[in-house]
Coordinates of C-alpha atoms in Angstrom, one line a residue:
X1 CA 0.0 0.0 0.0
X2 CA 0.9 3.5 -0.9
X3 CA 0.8 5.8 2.6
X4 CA -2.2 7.8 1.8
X5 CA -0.4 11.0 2.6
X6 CA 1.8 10.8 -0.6
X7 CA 0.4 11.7 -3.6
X8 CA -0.1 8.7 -5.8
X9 CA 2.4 7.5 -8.6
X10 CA 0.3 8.8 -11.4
X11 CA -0.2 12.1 -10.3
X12 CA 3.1 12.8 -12.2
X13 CA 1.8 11.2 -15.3
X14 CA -1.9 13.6 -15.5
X15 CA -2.6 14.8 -18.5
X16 CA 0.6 15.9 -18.2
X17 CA 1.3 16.9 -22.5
X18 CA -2.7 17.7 -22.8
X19 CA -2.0 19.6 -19.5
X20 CA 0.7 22.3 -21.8
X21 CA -0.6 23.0 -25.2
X22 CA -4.3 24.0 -23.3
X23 CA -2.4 26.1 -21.0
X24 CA -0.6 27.8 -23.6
X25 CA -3.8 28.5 -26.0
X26 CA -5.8 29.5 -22.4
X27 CA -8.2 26.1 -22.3
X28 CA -6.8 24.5 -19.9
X29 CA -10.1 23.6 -17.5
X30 CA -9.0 25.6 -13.9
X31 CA -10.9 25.3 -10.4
X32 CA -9.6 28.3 -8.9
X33 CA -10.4 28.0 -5.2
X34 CA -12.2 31.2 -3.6
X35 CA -11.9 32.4 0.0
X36 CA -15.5 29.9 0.4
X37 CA -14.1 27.3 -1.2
X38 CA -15.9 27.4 -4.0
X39 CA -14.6 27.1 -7.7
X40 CA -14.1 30.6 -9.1
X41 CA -12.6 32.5 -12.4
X42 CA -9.7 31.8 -14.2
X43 CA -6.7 33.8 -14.1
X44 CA -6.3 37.0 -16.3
X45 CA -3.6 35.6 -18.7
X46 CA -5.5 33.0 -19.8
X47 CA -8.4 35.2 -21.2
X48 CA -5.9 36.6 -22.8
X49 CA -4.3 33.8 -24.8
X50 CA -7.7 32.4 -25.5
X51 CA -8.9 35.7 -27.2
X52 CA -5.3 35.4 -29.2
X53 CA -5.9 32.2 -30.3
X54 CA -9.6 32.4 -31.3
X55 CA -8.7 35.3 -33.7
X56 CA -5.9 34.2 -34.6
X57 CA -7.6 30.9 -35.7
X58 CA -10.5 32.4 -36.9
X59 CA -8.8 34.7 -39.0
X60 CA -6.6 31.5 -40.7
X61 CA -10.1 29.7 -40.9
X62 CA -11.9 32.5 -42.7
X63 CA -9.3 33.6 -45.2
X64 CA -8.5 29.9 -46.5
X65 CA -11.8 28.5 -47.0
X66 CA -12.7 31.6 -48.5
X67 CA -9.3 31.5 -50.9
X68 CA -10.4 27.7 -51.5
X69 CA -13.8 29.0 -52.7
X70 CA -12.8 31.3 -55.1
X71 CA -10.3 29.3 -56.5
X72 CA -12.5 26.0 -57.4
X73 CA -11.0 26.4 -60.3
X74 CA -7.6 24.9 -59.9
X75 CA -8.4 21.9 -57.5
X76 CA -4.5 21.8 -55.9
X77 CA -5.0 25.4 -55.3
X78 CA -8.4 24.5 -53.5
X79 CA -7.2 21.6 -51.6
X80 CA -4.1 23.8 -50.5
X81 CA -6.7 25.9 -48.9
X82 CA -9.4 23.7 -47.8
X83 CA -6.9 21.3 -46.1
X84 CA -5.9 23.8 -43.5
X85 CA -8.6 25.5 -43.8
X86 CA -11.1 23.0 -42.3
X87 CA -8.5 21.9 -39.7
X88 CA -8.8 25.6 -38.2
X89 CA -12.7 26.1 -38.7
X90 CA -12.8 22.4 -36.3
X91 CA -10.4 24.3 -33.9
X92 CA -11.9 27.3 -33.6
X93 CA -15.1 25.7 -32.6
X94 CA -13.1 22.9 -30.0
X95 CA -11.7 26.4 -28.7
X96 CA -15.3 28.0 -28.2
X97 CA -16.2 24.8 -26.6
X98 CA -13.8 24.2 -23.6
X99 CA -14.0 28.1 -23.0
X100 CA -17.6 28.8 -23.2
X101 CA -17.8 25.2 -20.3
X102 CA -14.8 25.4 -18.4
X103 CA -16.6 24.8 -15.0
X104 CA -18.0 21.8 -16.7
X105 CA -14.9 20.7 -18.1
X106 CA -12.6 21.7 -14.6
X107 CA -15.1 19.3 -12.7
X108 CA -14.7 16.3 -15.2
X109 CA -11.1 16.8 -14.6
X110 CA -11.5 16.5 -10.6
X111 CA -14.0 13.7 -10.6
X112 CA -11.6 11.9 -12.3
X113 CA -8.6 12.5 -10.7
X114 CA -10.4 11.6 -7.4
X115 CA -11.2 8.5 -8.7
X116 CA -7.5 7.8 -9.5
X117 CA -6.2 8.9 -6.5
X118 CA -9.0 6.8 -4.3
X119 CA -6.4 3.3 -5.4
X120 CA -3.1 3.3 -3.6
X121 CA -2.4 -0.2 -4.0
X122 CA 1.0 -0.5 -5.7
X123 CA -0.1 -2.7 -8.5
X124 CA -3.3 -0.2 -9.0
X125 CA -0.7 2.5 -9.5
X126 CA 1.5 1.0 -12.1
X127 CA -0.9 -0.4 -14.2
X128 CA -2.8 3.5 -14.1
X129 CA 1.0 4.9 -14.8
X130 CA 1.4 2.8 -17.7
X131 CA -2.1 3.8 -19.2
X132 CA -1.4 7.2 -18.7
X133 CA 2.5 7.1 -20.3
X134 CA 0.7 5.7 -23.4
X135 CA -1.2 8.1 -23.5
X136 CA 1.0 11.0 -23.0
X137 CA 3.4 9.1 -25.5
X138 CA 0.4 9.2 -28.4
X139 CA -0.3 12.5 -27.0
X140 CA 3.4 14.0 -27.9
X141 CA 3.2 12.1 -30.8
X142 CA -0.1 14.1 -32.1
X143 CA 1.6 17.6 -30.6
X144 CA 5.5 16.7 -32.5
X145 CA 3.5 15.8 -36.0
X146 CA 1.6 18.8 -35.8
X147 CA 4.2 20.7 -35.0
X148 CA 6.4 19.7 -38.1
X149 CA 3.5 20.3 -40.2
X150 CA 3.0 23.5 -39.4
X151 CA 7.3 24.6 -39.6
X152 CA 7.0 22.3 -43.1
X153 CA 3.9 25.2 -44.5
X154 CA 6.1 28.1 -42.8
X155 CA 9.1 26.9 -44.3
X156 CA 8.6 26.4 -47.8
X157 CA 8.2 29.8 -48.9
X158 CA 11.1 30.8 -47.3
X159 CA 13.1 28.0 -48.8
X160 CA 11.8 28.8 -52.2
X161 CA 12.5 32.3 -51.4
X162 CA 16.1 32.0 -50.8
X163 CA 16.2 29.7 -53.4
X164 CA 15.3 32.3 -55.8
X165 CA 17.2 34.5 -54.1
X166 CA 20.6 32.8 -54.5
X167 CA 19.9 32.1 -58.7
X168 CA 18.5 35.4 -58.9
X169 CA 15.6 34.4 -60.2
X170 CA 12.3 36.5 -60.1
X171 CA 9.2 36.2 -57.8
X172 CA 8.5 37.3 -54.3
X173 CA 8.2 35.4 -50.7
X174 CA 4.7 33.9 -50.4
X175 CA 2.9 33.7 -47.3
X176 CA 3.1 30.4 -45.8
X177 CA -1.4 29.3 -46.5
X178 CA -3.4 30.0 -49.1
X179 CA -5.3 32.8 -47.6
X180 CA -7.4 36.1 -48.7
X181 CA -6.7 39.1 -46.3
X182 CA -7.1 42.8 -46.8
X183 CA -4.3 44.8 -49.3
X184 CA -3.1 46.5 -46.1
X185 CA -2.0 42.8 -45.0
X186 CA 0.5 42.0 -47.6
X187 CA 2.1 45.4 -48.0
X188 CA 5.9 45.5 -48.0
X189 CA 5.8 46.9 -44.6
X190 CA 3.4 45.2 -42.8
X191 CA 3.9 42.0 -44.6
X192 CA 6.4 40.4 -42.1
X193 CA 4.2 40.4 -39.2
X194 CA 1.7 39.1 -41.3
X195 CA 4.0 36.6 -41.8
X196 CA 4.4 36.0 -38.2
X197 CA 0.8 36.3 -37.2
X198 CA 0.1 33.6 -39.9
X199 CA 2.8 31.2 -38.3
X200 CA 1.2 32.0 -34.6
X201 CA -2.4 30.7 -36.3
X202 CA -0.6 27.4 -37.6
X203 CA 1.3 27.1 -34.6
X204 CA -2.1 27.7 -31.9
X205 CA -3.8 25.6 -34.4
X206 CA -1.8 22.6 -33.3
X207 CA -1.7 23.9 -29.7
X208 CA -5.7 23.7 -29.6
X209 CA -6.1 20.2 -31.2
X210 CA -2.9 18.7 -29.8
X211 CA -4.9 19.7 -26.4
X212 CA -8.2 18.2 -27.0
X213 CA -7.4 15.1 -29.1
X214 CA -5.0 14.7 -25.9
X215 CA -7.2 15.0 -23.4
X216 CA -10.0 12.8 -25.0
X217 CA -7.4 10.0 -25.4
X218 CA -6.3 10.4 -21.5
X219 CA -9.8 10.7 -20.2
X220 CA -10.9 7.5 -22.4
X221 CA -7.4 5.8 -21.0
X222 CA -7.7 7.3 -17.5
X223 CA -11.4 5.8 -17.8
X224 CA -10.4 2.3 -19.1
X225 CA -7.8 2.3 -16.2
X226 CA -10.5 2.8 -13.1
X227 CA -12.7 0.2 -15.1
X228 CA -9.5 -2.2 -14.8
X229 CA -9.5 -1.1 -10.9
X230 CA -13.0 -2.3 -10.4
X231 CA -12.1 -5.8 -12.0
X232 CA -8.7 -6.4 -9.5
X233 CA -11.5 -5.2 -6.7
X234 CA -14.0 -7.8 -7.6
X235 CA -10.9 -10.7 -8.1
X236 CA -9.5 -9.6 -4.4
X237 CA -13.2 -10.1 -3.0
X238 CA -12.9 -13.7 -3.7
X239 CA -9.5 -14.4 -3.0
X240 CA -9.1 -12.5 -0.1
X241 CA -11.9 -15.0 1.2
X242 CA -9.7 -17.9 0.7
X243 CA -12.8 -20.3 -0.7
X244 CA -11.3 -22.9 -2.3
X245 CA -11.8 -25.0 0.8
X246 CA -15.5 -24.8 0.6
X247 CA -18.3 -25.5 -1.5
X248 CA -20.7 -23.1 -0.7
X249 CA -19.5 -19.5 1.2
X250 CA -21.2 -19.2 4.8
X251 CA -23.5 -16.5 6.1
X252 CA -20.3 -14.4 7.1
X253 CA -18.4 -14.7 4.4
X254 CA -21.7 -13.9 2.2
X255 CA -22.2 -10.6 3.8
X256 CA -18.5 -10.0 3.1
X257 CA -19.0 -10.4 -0.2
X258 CA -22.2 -8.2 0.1
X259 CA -20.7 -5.5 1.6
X260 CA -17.4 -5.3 -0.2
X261 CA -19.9 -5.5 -3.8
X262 CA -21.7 -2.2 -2.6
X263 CA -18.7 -0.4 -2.6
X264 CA -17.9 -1.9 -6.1
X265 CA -21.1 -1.1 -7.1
X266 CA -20.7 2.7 -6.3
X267 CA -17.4 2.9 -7.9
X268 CA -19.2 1.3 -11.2
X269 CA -22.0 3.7 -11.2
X270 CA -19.5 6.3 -10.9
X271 CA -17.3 5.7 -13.5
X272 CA -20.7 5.0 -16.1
X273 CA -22.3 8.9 -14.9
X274 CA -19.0 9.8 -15.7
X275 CA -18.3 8.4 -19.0
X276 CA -22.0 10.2 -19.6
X277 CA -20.8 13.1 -18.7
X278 CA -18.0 12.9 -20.8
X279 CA -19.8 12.1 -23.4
X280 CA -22.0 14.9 -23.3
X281 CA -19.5 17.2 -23.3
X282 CA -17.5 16.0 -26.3
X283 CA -20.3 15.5 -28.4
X284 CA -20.2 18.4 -30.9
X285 CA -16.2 17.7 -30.8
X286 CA -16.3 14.4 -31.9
X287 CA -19.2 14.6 -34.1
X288 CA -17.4 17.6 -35.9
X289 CA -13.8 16.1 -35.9
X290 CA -15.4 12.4 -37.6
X291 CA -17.4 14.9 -40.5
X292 CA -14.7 16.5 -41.3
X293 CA -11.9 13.4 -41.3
X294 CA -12.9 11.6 -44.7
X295 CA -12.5 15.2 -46.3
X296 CA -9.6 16.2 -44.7
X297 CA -7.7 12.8 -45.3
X298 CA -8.7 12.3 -48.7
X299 CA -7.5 15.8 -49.6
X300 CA -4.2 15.8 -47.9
X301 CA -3.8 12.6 -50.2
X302 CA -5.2 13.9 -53.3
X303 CA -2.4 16.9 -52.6
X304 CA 0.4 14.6 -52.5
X305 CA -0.7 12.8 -55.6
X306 CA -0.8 16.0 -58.0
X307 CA 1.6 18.4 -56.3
X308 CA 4.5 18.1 -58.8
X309 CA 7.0 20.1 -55.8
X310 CA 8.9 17.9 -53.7
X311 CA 8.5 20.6 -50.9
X312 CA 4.6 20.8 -51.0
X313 CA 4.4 16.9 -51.2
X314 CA 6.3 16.2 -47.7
X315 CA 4.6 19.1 -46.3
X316 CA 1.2 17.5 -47.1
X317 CA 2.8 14.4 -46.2
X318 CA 3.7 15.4 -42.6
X319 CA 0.1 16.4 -42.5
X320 CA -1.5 13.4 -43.5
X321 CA 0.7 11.9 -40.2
X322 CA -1.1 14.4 -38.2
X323 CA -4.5 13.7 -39.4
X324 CA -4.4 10.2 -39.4
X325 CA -3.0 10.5 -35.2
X326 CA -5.6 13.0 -34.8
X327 CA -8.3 10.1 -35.4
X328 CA -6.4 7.4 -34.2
X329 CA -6.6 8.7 -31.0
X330 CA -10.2 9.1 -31.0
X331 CA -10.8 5.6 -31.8
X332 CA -8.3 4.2 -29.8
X333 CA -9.2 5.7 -26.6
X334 CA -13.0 5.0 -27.5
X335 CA -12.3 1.3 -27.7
X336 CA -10.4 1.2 -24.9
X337 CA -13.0 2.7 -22.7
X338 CA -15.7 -0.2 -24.4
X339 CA -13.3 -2.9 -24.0
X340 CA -12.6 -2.0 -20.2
X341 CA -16.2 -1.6 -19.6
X342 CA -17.1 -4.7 -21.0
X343 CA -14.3 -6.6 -19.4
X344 CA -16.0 -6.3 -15.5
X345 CA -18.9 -9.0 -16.8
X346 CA -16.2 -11.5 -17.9
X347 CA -14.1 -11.3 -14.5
X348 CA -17.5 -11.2 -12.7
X349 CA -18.5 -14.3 -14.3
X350 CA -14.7 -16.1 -13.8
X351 CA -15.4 -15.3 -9.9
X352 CA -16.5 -18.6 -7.5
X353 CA -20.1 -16.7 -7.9
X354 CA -21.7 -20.5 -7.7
X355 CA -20.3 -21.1 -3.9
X356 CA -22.6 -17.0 -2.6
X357 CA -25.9 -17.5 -1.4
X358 CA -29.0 -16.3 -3.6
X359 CA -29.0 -13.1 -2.0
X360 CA -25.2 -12.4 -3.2
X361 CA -26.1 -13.7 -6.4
X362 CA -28.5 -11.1 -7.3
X363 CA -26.2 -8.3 -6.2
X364 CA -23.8 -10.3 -8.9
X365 CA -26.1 -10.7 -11.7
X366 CA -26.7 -7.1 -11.4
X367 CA -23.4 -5.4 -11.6
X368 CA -23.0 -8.7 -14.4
X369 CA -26.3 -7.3 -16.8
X370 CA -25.0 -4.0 -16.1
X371 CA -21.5 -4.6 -17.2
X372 CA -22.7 -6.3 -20.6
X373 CA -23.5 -3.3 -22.0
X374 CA -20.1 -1.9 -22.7
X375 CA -20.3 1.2 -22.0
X376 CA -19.0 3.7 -25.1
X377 CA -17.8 7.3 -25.9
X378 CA -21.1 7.7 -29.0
X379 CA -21.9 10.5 -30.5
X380 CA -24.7 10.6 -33.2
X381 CA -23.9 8.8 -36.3
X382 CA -20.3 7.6 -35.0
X383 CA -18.6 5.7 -32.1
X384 CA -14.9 6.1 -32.1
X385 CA -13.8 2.7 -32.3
X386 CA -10.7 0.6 -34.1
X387 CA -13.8 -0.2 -36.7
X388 CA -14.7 3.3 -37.1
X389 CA -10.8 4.1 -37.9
X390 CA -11.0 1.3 -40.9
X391 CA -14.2 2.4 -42.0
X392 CA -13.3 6.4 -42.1
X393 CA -10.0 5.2 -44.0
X394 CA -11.9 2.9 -46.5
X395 CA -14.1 6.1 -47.0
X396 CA -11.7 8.3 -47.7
X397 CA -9.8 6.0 -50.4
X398 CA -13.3 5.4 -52.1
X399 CA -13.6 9.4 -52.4
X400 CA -10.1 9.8 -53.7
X401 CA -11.1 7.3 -56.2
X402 CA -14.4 8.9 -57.1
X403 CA -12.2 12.5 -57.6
X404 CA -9.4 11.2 -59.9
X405 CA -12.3 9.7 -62.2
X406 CA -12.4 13.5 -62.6
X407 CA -8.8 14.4 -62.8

């Protein structure tokens, strides 16, 4: 047992990459504690980088699915646009959506961390610890592919500038999206913090999803972890009673059994509100991110396929990475949570549930029915799941097909 002063081994491991892109974009959820003790504002700064990001975002959004509209025309051009484009118009609304409910979101965080933290048994705490370095691991993975896409689009004009510069060729630095902005933007003068604030809106951009898409796949992990918890409670029941010697429990070690179920039972209920909860709250997210990844796949793709420069083929290349981790991690942490959930029937039914009384059996079969309904992360239409995943990706290679009938 860990002493129950010390905080547990995976307080060191929560949400701990999630836990820096939201506070640098201003999301992260906060329970500021008031002189009553209840939760209150969050701090000044982080208004502040919120309202950056949003308009910074926003503007990026605008001007590229705009640019991709009125160039329909030339379909690289388009997808240039609508690639990044729709990335930032999802953003902008996952921003909206942990701001406009952080008090929601700051008390999902401390249900769950109180339900961590209620385990101090060693083994508990490394098997949570290893759930939560995988997910910190895909997490950094998400944030590190992001990240190169967004250097690879700010890069590339500056490489073909100097390029052009050193053969003295003609032509002029481009910004780093396809975007429209006002004449003032791309003046001479101004046109190098334009520059800059374009690079801020790529670079928020993958602070914002890198966040969310992070702290999904630890909440679904975190979740799948206190579902493992409950199944090494219900195993220690029955061996801690030492059974094998009997056929049939007695009265004592029924109400044992009883007693130590109730608690297992609470735990269960609590984990199921939460995953509701949850659930609720990511709706719109998911729902969103899952419309928008067929499109966003299949035209990264279709962009490697007829870019004829090297440069604008890895860049799209690092951002197919990106998107494809960005929905990996949805349906990875959603089948973890329905696997775990799912899981607490068959250890219930490998217990010695034959030897209990018929009084213990119905507590059993209750928490068993219960648990047979694997409880999952579903939004309408879609259920991020390892299916999902394979389905998304066969849709997106049938629309890339359909589109180059057109080519």
């Amino acid at each position: 047992m860990i002493d129950s002063g010390e905080e547990p081994a995976i307080a060191g491991h929560f949400f701990r990459i999630p836990r820096i892109s939201g506070r640098i974009v201003g999301i992260w959820p906060q329970r500021i504690r008031g002189g009553d003790g209840d939760g209150g504002g969050r701090p000044w700064h982080a208004h502040l980088l919120f309202v950056f990001a949003l308009v910074v975002v926003l503007v990026g959004a605008v001007g590229e699915l705009s640019y991709g509209c009125v160039h329909l025309d030339n379909l690289v051009v388009a997808l240039e646009a609508f690639c990044p484009g729709t990335t930032k118009a999802v953003c902008v609304l996952k921003l909206w959506v942990f701001f406009r409910s952080n008090r929601q979101w700051a008390e999902l965080v401390h249900r769950l961390r109180t339900m961590l933290w209620q385990s101090r048994r060693a083994e508990g705490q490394r098997m949570l610890v290893g759930l939560a370095t995988t997910a910190n691991r895909l997490s950094l993975l998400l944030l590190s592919s992001g990240t190169m896409t967004n250097l690879a689009f700010n890069l590339q004009p500056l490489i073909m500038g100097f390029y052009r510069w050193m053969f003295e060729l003609s032509g002029q630095i481009e910004l780093p999206f396809n975007i429209i902005l006002p004449a003032f933007a791309v003046q001479p003068g101004v046109f190098p913090a334009t520059y800059v604030l374009l690079t801020a809106s790529g670079a928020c951009t993958v602070f914002v999803f890198s966040f969310v898409d992070g702290f999904f796949l630890c909440s679904c992990l975190y979740i799948c972890g206190v579902f493992r918890l409950v199944q090494q409670d219900i195993r220690r029941i029955f061996a801690d009673l030492h059974g094998d010697s009997v056929d049939v429990f007695t009265e004592a070690m029924n109400a044992e059994v009883r007693d130590r179920l109730a608690k297992v039972v609470e735990r269960h209920n609590a984990i199921i509100d939460f995953c509701t909860d949850l659930t609720r709250q990511f709706t719109v997210i998911v729902l969103m991110h899952f419309l928008s990844a067929a499109f966003v796949l299949c035209s990264t793709i279709l962009d490697i396929m007829l870019n004829t420069s090297s440069l604008s083929g890895l860049t799209y290349i690092c951002y197919s990475i990106a998107a494809l981790t960005q929905l990996f991690l949805y349906c990875f942490g959603g089948n973890h949570v329905s696997e775990s959930s799912a899981a607490v029937a068959d250890v219930l039914y490998d217990t010695e549930w034959y030897k209990c009384d018929a009084r213990t059996r119905k507590v059993i079969l209750m928490i068993l029915r219960r648990s047979q309904r694997a409880k999952t992360i579903a939004v309408p239409f879609f259920t991020p799941s390892l299916p999902a995943f394979g389905s998304i990706l066969s849709t997106a290679g049938s629309y890339i097909t359909l589109l180059k009938t057109f080519l």
